[in-house]
Amino acid sequence: FFILQALLSGVIFLGEIPTGFITDKIGYRKSLILAQVLLLGARSLLLAAFVSRSLVLFVVEAVVEGIAACFTSGTGSAYLYALYGENGYLAKTAHAGNFGTAGFIISTVAYAGIYKISGMEGLLITTVVMDVIAVVCSFFLRSESSKTIIADRKEVQILAVFKNKKAFLFVISLAIFSIAWLLINFFYVEKLENCGLPVEWMSLIILIYSAVQMLAEPILGKLSDGKNGKSGRGKLPAVTAATAGVAFLLFGVVKFRSAVLLLMLILPLLLNLPEYLLMNLENQFVDETECGSQRAATLSVLNMGVNLVEILTLSASAFLTKIGIQWCFVFVGCFLMAIALLFARIQK
């Protein structure tokens, strides 16, 4: 599993920039439709690989899924920013994220019933059917404003964004957020076991923290409204990143069961808040560097660090387990607090 996941991350890493340029040429909507078609192909390959027990098909599926992910990387963010602009982007991004979370909750609840009735094959067939529906729905996406023809000088500007120190901050920050989500997704269970809690609780915990995660939209709407003033809104990335950092640090060292459970339920929400704010700052940065006509490609460049970190983290999963997952949470918490300090400095 980890090898295939690392392969997937590798494909995304290599394909980020080329697909970003293609997206800026054909438009965000068309790129999102193409991504859904590719994802349908990947899920069909996964079903075929499972039925035939073919390792080759599993590898091909990972490659196709990676290409699909490349076409969505940065595209969804660029699409929403193109439609709603700086003022509406944050609320719409959180709103779109809530739809994804709601879908995850529904799938988690339905999983047990589908698996009991038709097993793993039934789950994969259901996934393919839902991907067909997703492809159909993608054709109803609104079209963004037409893109201008991109000159060669703009391509140079994309590579030149790293002359700005903010670019490195975004790359590092996105990588840290990626590691944080990997810890939540893969190592929550180990923390449960270390605290002597039943592993069977994990499904219920996932459902509850997913529901709590959906509070990000109203919270960000309240925090980012005009009543807080421009200076107040400028402090939000630093404040929310610091809060998430403290929570991660505590989660790593606390052993009281009730405290661990409480932190488990709120950590994803606390991580979502600064992540959405970071995505908004990314788009503003693209405007500052005059790369708006190649927004998807520029965002892909900034995302490349995320994929590299995922490859290294997944490849070193055994090492992470050996040093103790609790220390991984502590280190990520410290990094998040460091990011908060950097955010505070650039917002001055």
mmCIF file of C-alpha atoms in Angstrom:
data_model
loop_
_atom_site.group_PDB
_atom_site.id
_atom_site.type_symbol
_atom_site.label_atom_id
_atom_site.label_comp_id
_atom_site.label_asym_id
_atom_site.label_seq_id
_atom_site.Cartn_x
_atom_site.Cartn_y
_atom_site.Cartn_z
ATOM 1 C CA PHE A 1 0.000 0.000 0.000
ATOM 2 C CA PHE A 2 2.690 2.492 1.009
ATOM 3 C CA ILE A 3 4.716 1.715 -2.138
ATOM 4 C CA LEU A 4 1.682 2.358 -4.385
ATOM 5 C CA GLN A 5 0.889 5.524 -2.418
ATOM 6 C CA ALA A 6 4.484 6.691 -2.859
ATOM 7 C CA LEU A 7 4.201 5.945 -6.601
ATOM 8 C CA LEU A 8 1.013 8.001 -6.732
ATOM 9 C CA SER A 9 2.753 10.923 -5.021
ATOM 10 C CA GLY A 10 5.708 10.561 -7.407
ATOM 11 C CA VAL A 11 3.464 10.808 -10.470
ATOM 12 C CA ILE A 12 1.794 13.899 -9.014
ATOM 13 C CA PHE A 13 5.196 15.441 -8.261
ATOM 14 C CA LEU A 14 6.400 14.958 -11.847
ATOM 15 C CA GLY A 15 3.118 15.959 -13.456
ATOM 16 C CA GLU A 16 2.264 19.046 -11.389
ATOM 17 C CA ILE A 17 3.823 21.726 -13.609
ATOM 18 C CA PRO A 18 3.061 20.227 -17.074
ATOM 19 C CA THR A 19 -0.611 19.722 -16.203
ATOM 20 C CA GLY A 20 -0.695 23.189 -14.636
ATOM 21 C CA PHE A 21 0.343 24.718 -17.958
ATOM 22 C CA ILE A 22 -2.252 22.598 -19.790
ATOM 23 C CA THR A 23 -4.935 23.745 -17.348
ATOM 24 C CA ASP A 24 -4.107 27.396 -17.934
ATOM 25 C CA LYS A 25 -4.349 26.773 -21.696
ATOM 26 C CA ILE A 26 -7.672 24.902 -21.759
ATOM 27 C CA GLY A 27 -9.358 26.527 -18.736
ATOM 28 C CA TYR A 28 -10.128 25.427 -15.190
ATOM 29 C CA ARG A 29 -13.571 23.951 -15.897
ATOM 30 C CA LYS A 30 -12.335 21.731 -18.732
ATOM 31 C CA SER A 31 -9.417 20.605 -16.595
ATOM 32 C CA LEU A 32 -11.759 19.616 -13.752
ATOM 33 C CA ILE A 33 -13.932 17.643 -16.185
ATOM 34 C CA LEU A 34 -10.842 15.909 -17.593
ATOM 35 C CA ALA A 35 -9.723 15.062 -14.052
ATOM 36 C CA GLN A 36 -13.083 13.436 -13.293
ATOM 37 C CA VAL A 37 -12.927 11.365 -16.497
ATOM 38 C CA LEU A 38 -9.401 10.203 -15.608
ATOM 39 C CA LEU A 39 -10.496 9.409 -12.059
ATOM 40 C CA LEU A 40 -13.346 7.297 -13.435
ATOM 41 C CA GLY A 41 -10.770 5.446 -15.532
ATOM 42 C CA ALA A 42 -8.572 4.943 -12.472
ATOM 43 C CA ARG A 43 -11.425 3.545 -10.386
ATOM 44 C CA SER A 44 -12.387 1.191 -13.225
ATOM 45 C CA LEU A 45 -8.778 -0.015 -13.353
ATOM 46 C CA LEU A 46 -8.829 -0.522 -9.576
ATOM 47 C CA LEU A 47 -11.908 -2.734 -9.908
ATOM 48 C CA ALA A 48 -10.271 -4.691 -12.729
ATOM 49 C CA ALA A 49 -7.040 -5.024 -10.720
ATOM 50 C CA PHE A 50 -8.925 -6.355 -7.699
ATOM 51 C CA VAL A 51 -10.932 -8.878 -9.722
ATOM 52 C CA SER A 52 -7.903 -10.111 -11.700
ATOM 53 C CA ARG A 53 -5.454 -9.767 -8.773
ATOM 54 C CA SER A 54 -3.076 -8.019 -11.195
ATOM 55 C CA LEU A 55 -0.210 -6.033 -9.693
ATOM 56 C CA VAL A 56 0.406 -4.423 -13.089
ATOM 57 C CA LEU A 57 -3.138 -3.013 -13.155
ATOM 58 C CA PHE A 58 -2.698 -1.693 -9.603
ATOM 59 C CA VAL A 59 0.421 0.161 -10.765
ATOM 60 C CA VAL A 60 -1.334 1.526 -13.880
ATOM 61 C CA GLU A 61 -4.249 2.634 -11.685
ATOM 62 C CA ALA A 62 -1.876 4.565 -9.413
ATOM 63 C CA VAL A 63 -0.372 6.322 -12.447
ATOM 64 C CA VAL A 64 -3.767 7.280 -13.933
ATOM 65 C CA GLU A 65 -5.028 8.454 -10.534
ATOM 66 C CA GLY A 66 -1.853 10.514 -10.146
ATOM 67 C CA ILE A 67 -2.449 12.235 -13.490
ATOM 68 C CA ALA A 68 -6.055 12.933 -12.459
ATOM 69 C CA ALA A 69 -4.798 14.447 -9.195
ATOM 70 C CA CYS A 70 -2.376 16.626 -11.179
ATOM 71 C CA PHE A 71 -5.264 18.147 -13.097
ATOM 72 C CA THR A 72 -7.100 18.995 -9.873
ATOM 73 C CA SER A 73 -4.031 20.210 -7.964
ATOM 74 C CA GLY A 74 -4.334 23.961 -7.767
ATOM 75 C CA THR A 75 -7.162 23.916 -10.308
ATOM 76 C CA GLY A 76 -10.013 23.813 -7.808
ATOM 77 C CA SER A 77 -8.457 26.683 -5.885
ATOM 78 C CA ALA A 78 -7.811 28.685 -9.063
ATOM 79 C CA TYR A 79 -11.351 27.959 -10.324
ATOM 80 C CA LEU A 80 -13.033 29.255 -7.158
ATOM 81 C CA TYR A 81 -10.750 32.308 -7.053
ATOM 82 C CA ALA A 82 -11.564 33.078 -10.710
ATOM 83 C CA LEU A 83 -15.296 32.800 -10.048
ATOM 84 C CA TYR A 84 -15.588 34.618 -6.716
ATOM 85 C CA GLY A 85 -12.445 36.732 -6.372
ATOM 86 C CA GLU A 86 -10.538 37.559 -3.204
ATOM 87 C CA ASN A 87 -13.616 38.548 -1.180
ATOM 88 C CA GLY A 88 -15.716 35.452 -1.837
ATOM 89 C CA TYR A 89 -12.970 32.854 -2.185
ATOM 90 C CA LEU A 90 -12.546 31.889 1.468
ATOM 91 C CA ALA A 91 -16.226 31.226 2.164
ATOM 92 C CA LYS A 92 -16.737 29.326 -1.099
ATOM 93 C CA THR A 93 -13.635 27.179 -0.533
ATOM 94 C CA ALA A 94 -14.845 26.179 2.939
ATOM 95 C CA HIS A 95 -18.322 25.590 1.492
ATOM 96 C CA ALA A 96 -16.915 23.310 -1.231
ATOM 97 C CA GLY A 97 -14.825 21.522 1.394
ATOM 98 C CA ASN A 98 -17.973 20.840 3.415
ATOM 99 C CA PHE A 99 -19.547 19.076 0.444
ATOM 100 C CA GLY A 100 -16.503 16.815 0.301
ATOM 101 C CA THR A 101 -16.740 16.159 4.039
ATOM 102 C CA ALA A 102 -20.472 15.403 3.782
ATOM 103 C CA GLY A 103 -19.731 12.915 0.999
ATOM 104 C CA PHE A 104 -17.060 11.307 3.165
ATOM 105 C CA ILE A 105 -19.514 10.942 6.076
ATOM 106 C CA ILE A 106 -22.139 9.347 3.816
ATOM 107 C CA SER A 107 -19.607 6.928 2.328
ATOM 108 C CA THR A 108 -18.316 5.986 5.783
ATOM 109 C CA VAL A 109 -21.834 5.232 7.023
ATOM 110 C CA ALA A 110 -22.740 3.309 3.857
ATOM 111 C CA TYR A 111 -19.475 1.354 3.835
ATOM 112 C CA ALA A 112 -20.488 -1.245 6.422
ATOM 113 C CA GLY A 113 -23.818 -2.025 4.744
ATOM 114 C CA ILE A 114 -22.403 -2.290 1.224
ATOM 115 C CA TYR A 115 -19.472 -4.426 2.397
ATOM 116 C CA LYS A 116 -21.764 -6.775 4.322
ATOM 117 C CA ILE A 117 -24.061 -7.252 1.334
ATOM 118 C CA SER A 118 -21.568 -7.471 -1.539
ATOM 119 C CA GLY A 119 -18.049 -7.422 -0.095
ATOM 120 C CA MET A 120 -15.067 -5.480 -1.428
ATOM 121 C CA GLU A 121 -16.130 -6.026 -5.037
ATOM 122 C CA GLY A 122 -19.462 -4.354 -4.292
ATOM 123 C CA LEU A 123 -17.671 -1.389 -2.721
ATOM 124 C CA LEU A 124 -15.496 -0.942 -5.804
ATOM 125 C CA ILE A 125 -18.483 -1.213 -8.161
ATOM 126 C CA THR A 126 -20.332 1.410 -6.087
ATOM 127 C CA THR A 127 -17.258 3.656 -6.321
ATOM 128 C CA VAL A 128 -17.205 3.338 -10.125
ATOM 129 C CA VAL A 129 -20.941 4.155 -10.310
ATOM 130 C CA MET A 130 -20.459 7.241 -8.117
ATOM 131 C CA ASP A 131 -17.548 8.351 -10.313
ATOM 132 C CA VAL A 132 -19.831 8.104 -13.366
ATOM 133 C CA ILE A 133 -22.260 10.435 -11.569
ATOM 134 C CA ALA A 134 -19.347 12.767 -10.702
ATOM 135 C CA VAL A 135 -18.343 12.960 -14.385
ATOM 136 C CA VAL A 136 -21.914 13.870 -15.365
ATOM 137 C CA CYS A 137 -22.123 16.517 -12.607
ATOM 138 C CA SER A 138 -18.794 18.050 -13.676
ATOM 139 C CA PHE A 139 -20.351 19.130 -16.984
ATOM 140 C CA PHE A 140 -22.701 21.404 -15.020
ATOM 141 C CA LEU A 141 -19.846 23.438 -13.515
ATOM 142 C CA ARG A 142 -19.990 27.136 -14.317
ATOM 143 C CA SER A 143 -17.474 28.406 -16.845
ATOM 144 C CA GLU A 144 -14.893 30.887 -15.575
ATOM 145 C CA SER A 145 -13.987 34.012 -17.526
ATOM 146 C CA SER A 146 -12.075 33.320 -20.732
ATOM 147 C CA LYS A 147 -8.318 33.061 -20.406
ATOM 148 C CA THR A 148 -5.945 35.378 -22.199
ATOM 149 C CA ILE A 149 -3.267 33.958 -24.482
ATOM 150 C CA ILE A 150 -0.145 33.350 -22.422
ATOM 151 C CA ALA A 151 3.089 34.959 -23.553
ATOM 152 C CA ASP A 152 6.504 33.352 -23.100
ATOM 153 C CA ARG A 153 7.533 35.995 -20.607
ATOM 154 C CA LYS A 154 4.806 34.790 -18.240
ATOM 155 C CA GLU A 155 6.332 31.312 -18.173
ATOM 156 C CA VAL A 156 9.584 32.854 -16.997
ATOM 157 C CA GLN A 157 7.723 34.692 -14.231
ATOM 158 C CA ILE A 158 6.376 31.422 -12.862
ATOM 159 C CA LEU A 159 9.885 30.112 -12.306
ATOM 160 C CA ALA A 160 10.887 33.512 -10.956
ATOM 161 C CA VAL A 161 8.321 33.443 -8.141
ATOM 162 C CA PHE A 162 10.973 31.878 -5.925
ATOM 163 C CA LYS A 163 12.868 35.158 -5.996
ATOM 164 C CA ASN A 164 10.183 36.202 -3.548
ATOM 165 C CA LYS A 165 10.788 34.788 -0.048
ATOM 166 C CA LYS A 166 7.045 34.286 0.422
ATOM 167 C CA ALA A 167 7.134 31.467 -2.146
ATOM 168 C CA PHE A 168 9.381 29.364 0.091
ATOM 169 C CA LEU A 169 7.089 30.030 3.043
ATOM 170 C CA PHE A 170 4.141 28.679 1.052
ATOM 171 C CA VAL A 171 6.050 25.582 -0.076
ATOM 172 C CA ILE A 172 7.224 24.797 3.479
ATOM 173 C CA SER A 173 3.812 25.534 4.993
ATOM 174 C CA LEU A 174 1.950 23.345 2.504
ATOM 175 C CA ALA A 175 4.431 20.528 3.140
ATOM 176 C CA ILE A 176 3.887 20.751 6.906
ATOM 177 C CA PHE A 177 0.113 20.693 6.452
ATOM 178 C CA SER A 178 0.537 17.624 4.237
ATOM 179 C CA ILE A 179 2.514 15.802 6.938
ATOM 180 C CA ALA A 180 -0.094 16.822 9.539
ATOM 181 C CA TRP A 181 -2.901 15.269 7.467
ATOM 182 C CA LEU A 182 -0.851 12.110 6.913
ATOM 183 C CA LEU A 183 -0.448 11.764 10.680
ATOM 184 C CA ILE A 184 -4.191 12.197 11.221
ATOM 185 C CA ASN A 185 -5.182 9.821 8.427
ATOM 186 C CA PHE A 186 -2.695 7.035 9.115
ATOM 187 C CA PHE A 187 -1.624 7.215 12.758
ATOM 188 C CA TYR A 188 -4.702 8.169 14.795
ATOM 189 C CA VAL A 189 -5.327 4.454 15.386
ATOM 190 C CA GLU A 190 -1.886 3.948 16.923
ATOM 191 C CA LYS A 191 -2.552 6.798 19.363
ATOM 192 C CA LEU A 192 -5.807 5.093 20.354
ATOM 193 C CA GLU A 193 -3.965 1.855 21.031
ATOM 194 C CA ASN A 194 -1.255 3.618 23.039
ATOM 195 C CA CYS A 195 -3.949 5.093 25.295
ATOM 196 C CA GLY A 196 -5.613 1.727 25.767
ATOM 197 C CA LEU A 197 -8.742 2.710 23.862
ATOM 198 C CA PRO A 198 -10.612 0.219 21.623
ATOM 199 C CA VAL A 199 -9.611 0.471 17.950
ATOM 200 C CA GLU A 200 -13.287 -0.126 17.112
ATOM 201 C CA TRP A 201 -13.966 3.439 18.281
ATOM 202 C CA MET A 202 -12.076 4.783 15.261
ATOM 203 C CA SER A 203 -15.051 4.741 12.872
ATOM 204 C CA LEU A 204 -17.206 6.716 15.302
ATOM 205 C CA ILE A 205 -14.363 9.164 15.960
ATOM 206 C CA ILE A 206 -13.924 9.710 12.202
ATOM 207 C CA LEU A 207 -17.645 10.439 11.776
ATOM 208 C CA ILE A 208 -17.704 12.906 14.682
ATOM 209 C CA TYR A 209 -14.523 14.792 13.738
ATOM 210 C CA SER A 210 -15.734 14.980 10.123
ATOM 211 C CA ALA A 211 -18.955 16.589 11.320
ATOM 212 C CA VAL A 212 -16.978 18.972 13.550
ATOM 213 C CA GLN A 213 -14.759 19.812 10.555
ATOM 214 C CA MET A 214 -17.789 21.291 8.793
ATOM 215 C CA LEU A 215 -17.786 24.109 11.335
ATOM 216 C CA ALA A 216 -14.866 25.614 9.406
ATOM 217 C CA GLU A 217 -17.244 27.401 7.026
ATOM 218 C CA PRO A 218 -19.268 29.359 9.640
ATOM 219 C CA ILE A 219 -16.151 29.998 11.758
ATOM 220 C CA LEU A 220 -14.190 31.446 8.827
ATOM 221 C CA GLY A 221 -17.249 33.399 7.720
ATOM 222 C CA LYS A 222 -17.488 34.973 11.179
ATOM 223 C CA LEU A 223 -13.757 35.620 11.557
ATOM 224 C CA SER A 224 -13.218 37.056 8.089
ATOM 225 C CA ASP A 225 -16.223 39.365 7.855
ATOM 226 C CA GLY A 226 -15.763 43.113 7.606
ATOM 227 C CA LYS A 227 -16.456 43.671 11.325
ATOM 228 C CA ASN A 228 -12.987 42.419 12.303
ATOM 229 C CA GLY A 229 -11.169 44.997 10.162
ATOM 230 C CA LYS A 230 -8.342 44.421 7.714
ATOM 231 C CA SER A 231 -5.664 44.173 10.411
ATOM 232 C CA GLY A 232 -7.721 41.629 12.329
ATOM 233 C CA ARG A 233 -8.213 39.474 9.248
ATOM 234 C CA GLY A 234 -4.485 39.703 8.513
ATOM 235 C CA LYS A 235 -3.693 38.094 11.872
ATOM 236 C CA LEU A 236 -5.958 35.085 11.285
ATOM 237 C CA PRO A 237 -3.397 32.836 9.494
ATOM 238 C CA ALA A 238 -0.879 33.253 12.322
ATOM 239 C CA VAL A 239 -3.446 32.840 15.111
ATOM 240 C CA THR A 240 -5.085 29.744 13.610
ATOM 241 C CA ALA A 241 -1.745 28.117 12.706
ATOM 242 C CA ALA A 242 -0.465 28.694 16.262
ATOM 243 C CA THR A 243 -3.659 27.210 17.720
ATOM 244 C CA ALA A 244 -3.331 24.127 15.515
ATOM 245 C CA GLY A 245 0.346 23.832 16.499
ATOM 246 C CA VAL A 246 -0.422 23.882 20.204
ATOM 247 C CA ALA A 247 -3.159 21.264 19.706
ATOM 248 C CA PHE A 248 -0.802 18.956 17.789
ATOM 249 C CA LEU A 249 1.903 19.337 20.422
ATOM 250 C CA LEU A 250 -0.549 18.531 23.213
ATOM 251 C CA PHE A 251 -1.888 15.545 21.293
ATOM 252 C CA GLY A 252 1.613 14.143 21.121
ATOM 253 C CA VAL A 253 2.353 14.396 24.852
ATOM 254 C CA VAL A 254 -1.051 14.035 26.563
ATOM 255 C CA LYS A 255 -1.974 10.540 27.786
ATOM 256 C CA PHE A 256 -5.318 11.228 29.513
ATOM 257 C CA ARG A 257 -7.985 9.394 27.508
ATOM 258 C CA SER A 258 -10.623 12.113 27.679
ATOM 259 C CA ALA A 259 -8.102 14.769 26.574
ATOM 260 C CA VAL A 260 -6.865 12.557 23.722
ATOM 261 C CA LEU A 261 -10.409 11.962 22.501
ATOM 262 C CA LEU A 262 -11.261 15.667 22.664
ATOM 263 C CA LEU A 263 -8.132 16.591 20.706
ATOM 264 C CA MET A 264 -8.875 13.861 18.148
ATOM 265 C CA LEU A 265 -12.269 15.419 17.481
ATOM 266 C CA ILE A 266 -11.051 18.999 17.020
ATOM 267 C CA LEU A 267 -7.602 18.560 15.404
ATOM 268 C CA PRO A 268 -8.921 18.246 11.795
ATOM 269 C CA LEU A 269 -11.008 21.411 12.232
ATOM 270 C CA LEU A 270 -8.098 23.318 13.756
ATOM 271 C CA LEU A 271 -5.902 22.230 10.847
ATOM 272 C CA ASN A 272 -8.509 23.167 8.234
ATOM 273 C CA LEU A 273 -8.785 26.783 9.399
ATOM 274 C CA PRO A 274 -5.185 27.898 8.723
ATOM 275 C CA GLU A 275 -5.043 25.679 5.622
ATOM 276 C CA TYR A 276 -7.973 27.489 3.974
ATOM 277 C CA LEU A 277 -6.466 30.838 4.941
ATOM 278 C CA LEU A 278 -3.122 29.737 3.466
ATOM 279 C CA MET A 279 -4.830 28.832 0.173
ATOM 280 C CA ASN A 280 -6.353 32.312 0.079
ATOM 281 C CA LEU A 281 -2.933 33.898 0.693
ATOM 282 C CA GLU A 282 -1.491 31.730 -2.091
ATOM 283 C CA ASN A 283 -3.927 33.170 -4.612
ATOM 284 C CA GLN A 284 -3.216 36.698 -3.413
ATOM 285 C CA PHE A 285 0.498 35.953 -3.840
ATOM 286 C CA VAL A 286 -0.135 34.848 -7.438
ATOM 287 C CA ASP A 287 -1.777 38.230 -8.072
ATOM 288 C CA GLU A 288 1.135 40.064 -6.427
ATOM 289 C CA THR A 289 3.657 38.311 -8.673
ATOM 290 C CA GLU A 290 1.543 39.058 -11.777
ATOM 291 C CA CYS A 291 1.136 35.378 -12.638
ATOM 292 C CA GLY A 292 -2.662 35.450 -12.626
ATOM 293 C CA SER A 293 -2.857 34.350 -16.268
ATOM 294 C CA GLN A 294 -1.075 31.135 -15.245
ATOM 295 C CA ARG A 295 -2.602 30.711 -11.819
ATOM 296 C CA ALA A 296 -2.953 26.911 -11.977
ATOM 297 C CA ALA A 297 0.667 26.400 -13.057
ATOM 298 C CA THR A 298 1.960 28.762 -10.366
ATOM 299 C CA LEU A 299 -0.078 27.032 -7.657
ATOM 300 C CA SER A 300 1.233 23.690 -8.962
ATOM 301 C CA VAL A 301 4.819 24.933 -8.542
ATOM 302 C CA LEU A 302 4.072 25.827 -4.928
ATOM 303 C CA ASN A 303 2.441 22.424 -4.385
ATOM 304 C CA MET A 304 5.445 20.421 -5.603
ATOM 305 C CA GLY A 305 7.002 20.500 -2.145
ATOM 306 C CA VAL A 306 3.893 18.796 -0.769
ATOM 307 C CA ASN A 307 4.263 15.833 -3.104
ATOM 308 C CA LEU A 308 7.980 15.477 -2.374
ATOM 309 C CA VAL A 309 7.300 15.452 1.370
ATOM 310 C CA GLU A 310 4.534 12.857 0.909
ATOM 311 C CA ILE A 311 6.923 10.580 -0.994
ATOM 312 C CA LEU A 312 9.584 10.875 1.714
ATOM 313 C CA THR A 313 7.075 10.456 4.556
ATOM 314 C CA LEU A 314 5.389 7.395 3.065
ATOM 315 C CA SER A 315 8.743 5.822 2.219
ATOM 316 C CA ALA A 316 9.909 6.408 5.791
ATOM 317 C CA SER A 317 6.671 5.231 7.449
ATOM 318 C CA ALA A 318 8.461 2.364 9.224
ATOM 319 C CA PHE A 319 11.070 4.799 10.572
ATOM 320 C CA LEU A 320 8.359 7.159 11.819
ATOM 321 C CA THR A 321 6.694 4.303 13.674
ATOM 322 C CA LYS A 322 10.038 3.335 15.215
ATOM 323 C CA ILE A 323 10.829 6.788 16.657
ATOM 324 C CA GLY A 324 7.321 7.057 18.068
ATOM 325 C CA ILE A 325 4.292 8.622 16.434
ATOM 326 C CA GLN A 326 3.752 10.853 19.468
ATOM 327 C CA TRP A 327 7.004 12.659 18.680
ATOM 328 C CA CYS A 328 5.900 13.153 15.079
ATOM 329 C CA PHE A 329 2.827 15.023 16.362
ATOM 330 C CA VAL A 330 5.057 17.081 18.659
ATOM 331 C CA PHE A 331 7.445 18.001 15.823
ATOM 332 C CA VAL A 332 4.570 18.967 13.497
ATOM 333 C CA GLY A 333 3.071 21.080 16.296
ATOM 334 C CA CYS A 334 6.364 22.929 16.690
ATOM 335 C CA PHE A 335 6.623 23.475 12.929
ATOM 336 C CA LEU A 336 3.064 24.841 12.798
ATOM 337 C CA MET A 337 3.896 27.319 15.540
ATOM 338 C CA ALA A 338 7.030 28.341 13.639
ATOM 339 C CA ILE A 339 4.885 28.876 10.535
ATOM 340 C CA ALA A 340 2.556 31.029 12.626
ATOM 341 C CA LEU A 341 5.482 33.275 13.581
ATOM 342 C CA LEU A 342 6.493 33.608 9.924
ATOM 343 C CA PHE A 343 2.919 34.438 8.933
ATOM 344 C CA ALA A 344 2.852 37.118 11.619
ATOM 345 C CA ARG A 345 6.030 38.656 10.206
ATOM 346 C CA ILE A 346 4.944 38.771 6.545
ATOM 347 C CA GLN A 347 1.545 40.211 7.452
ATOM 348 C CA LYS A 348 3.103 43.197 9.255
#
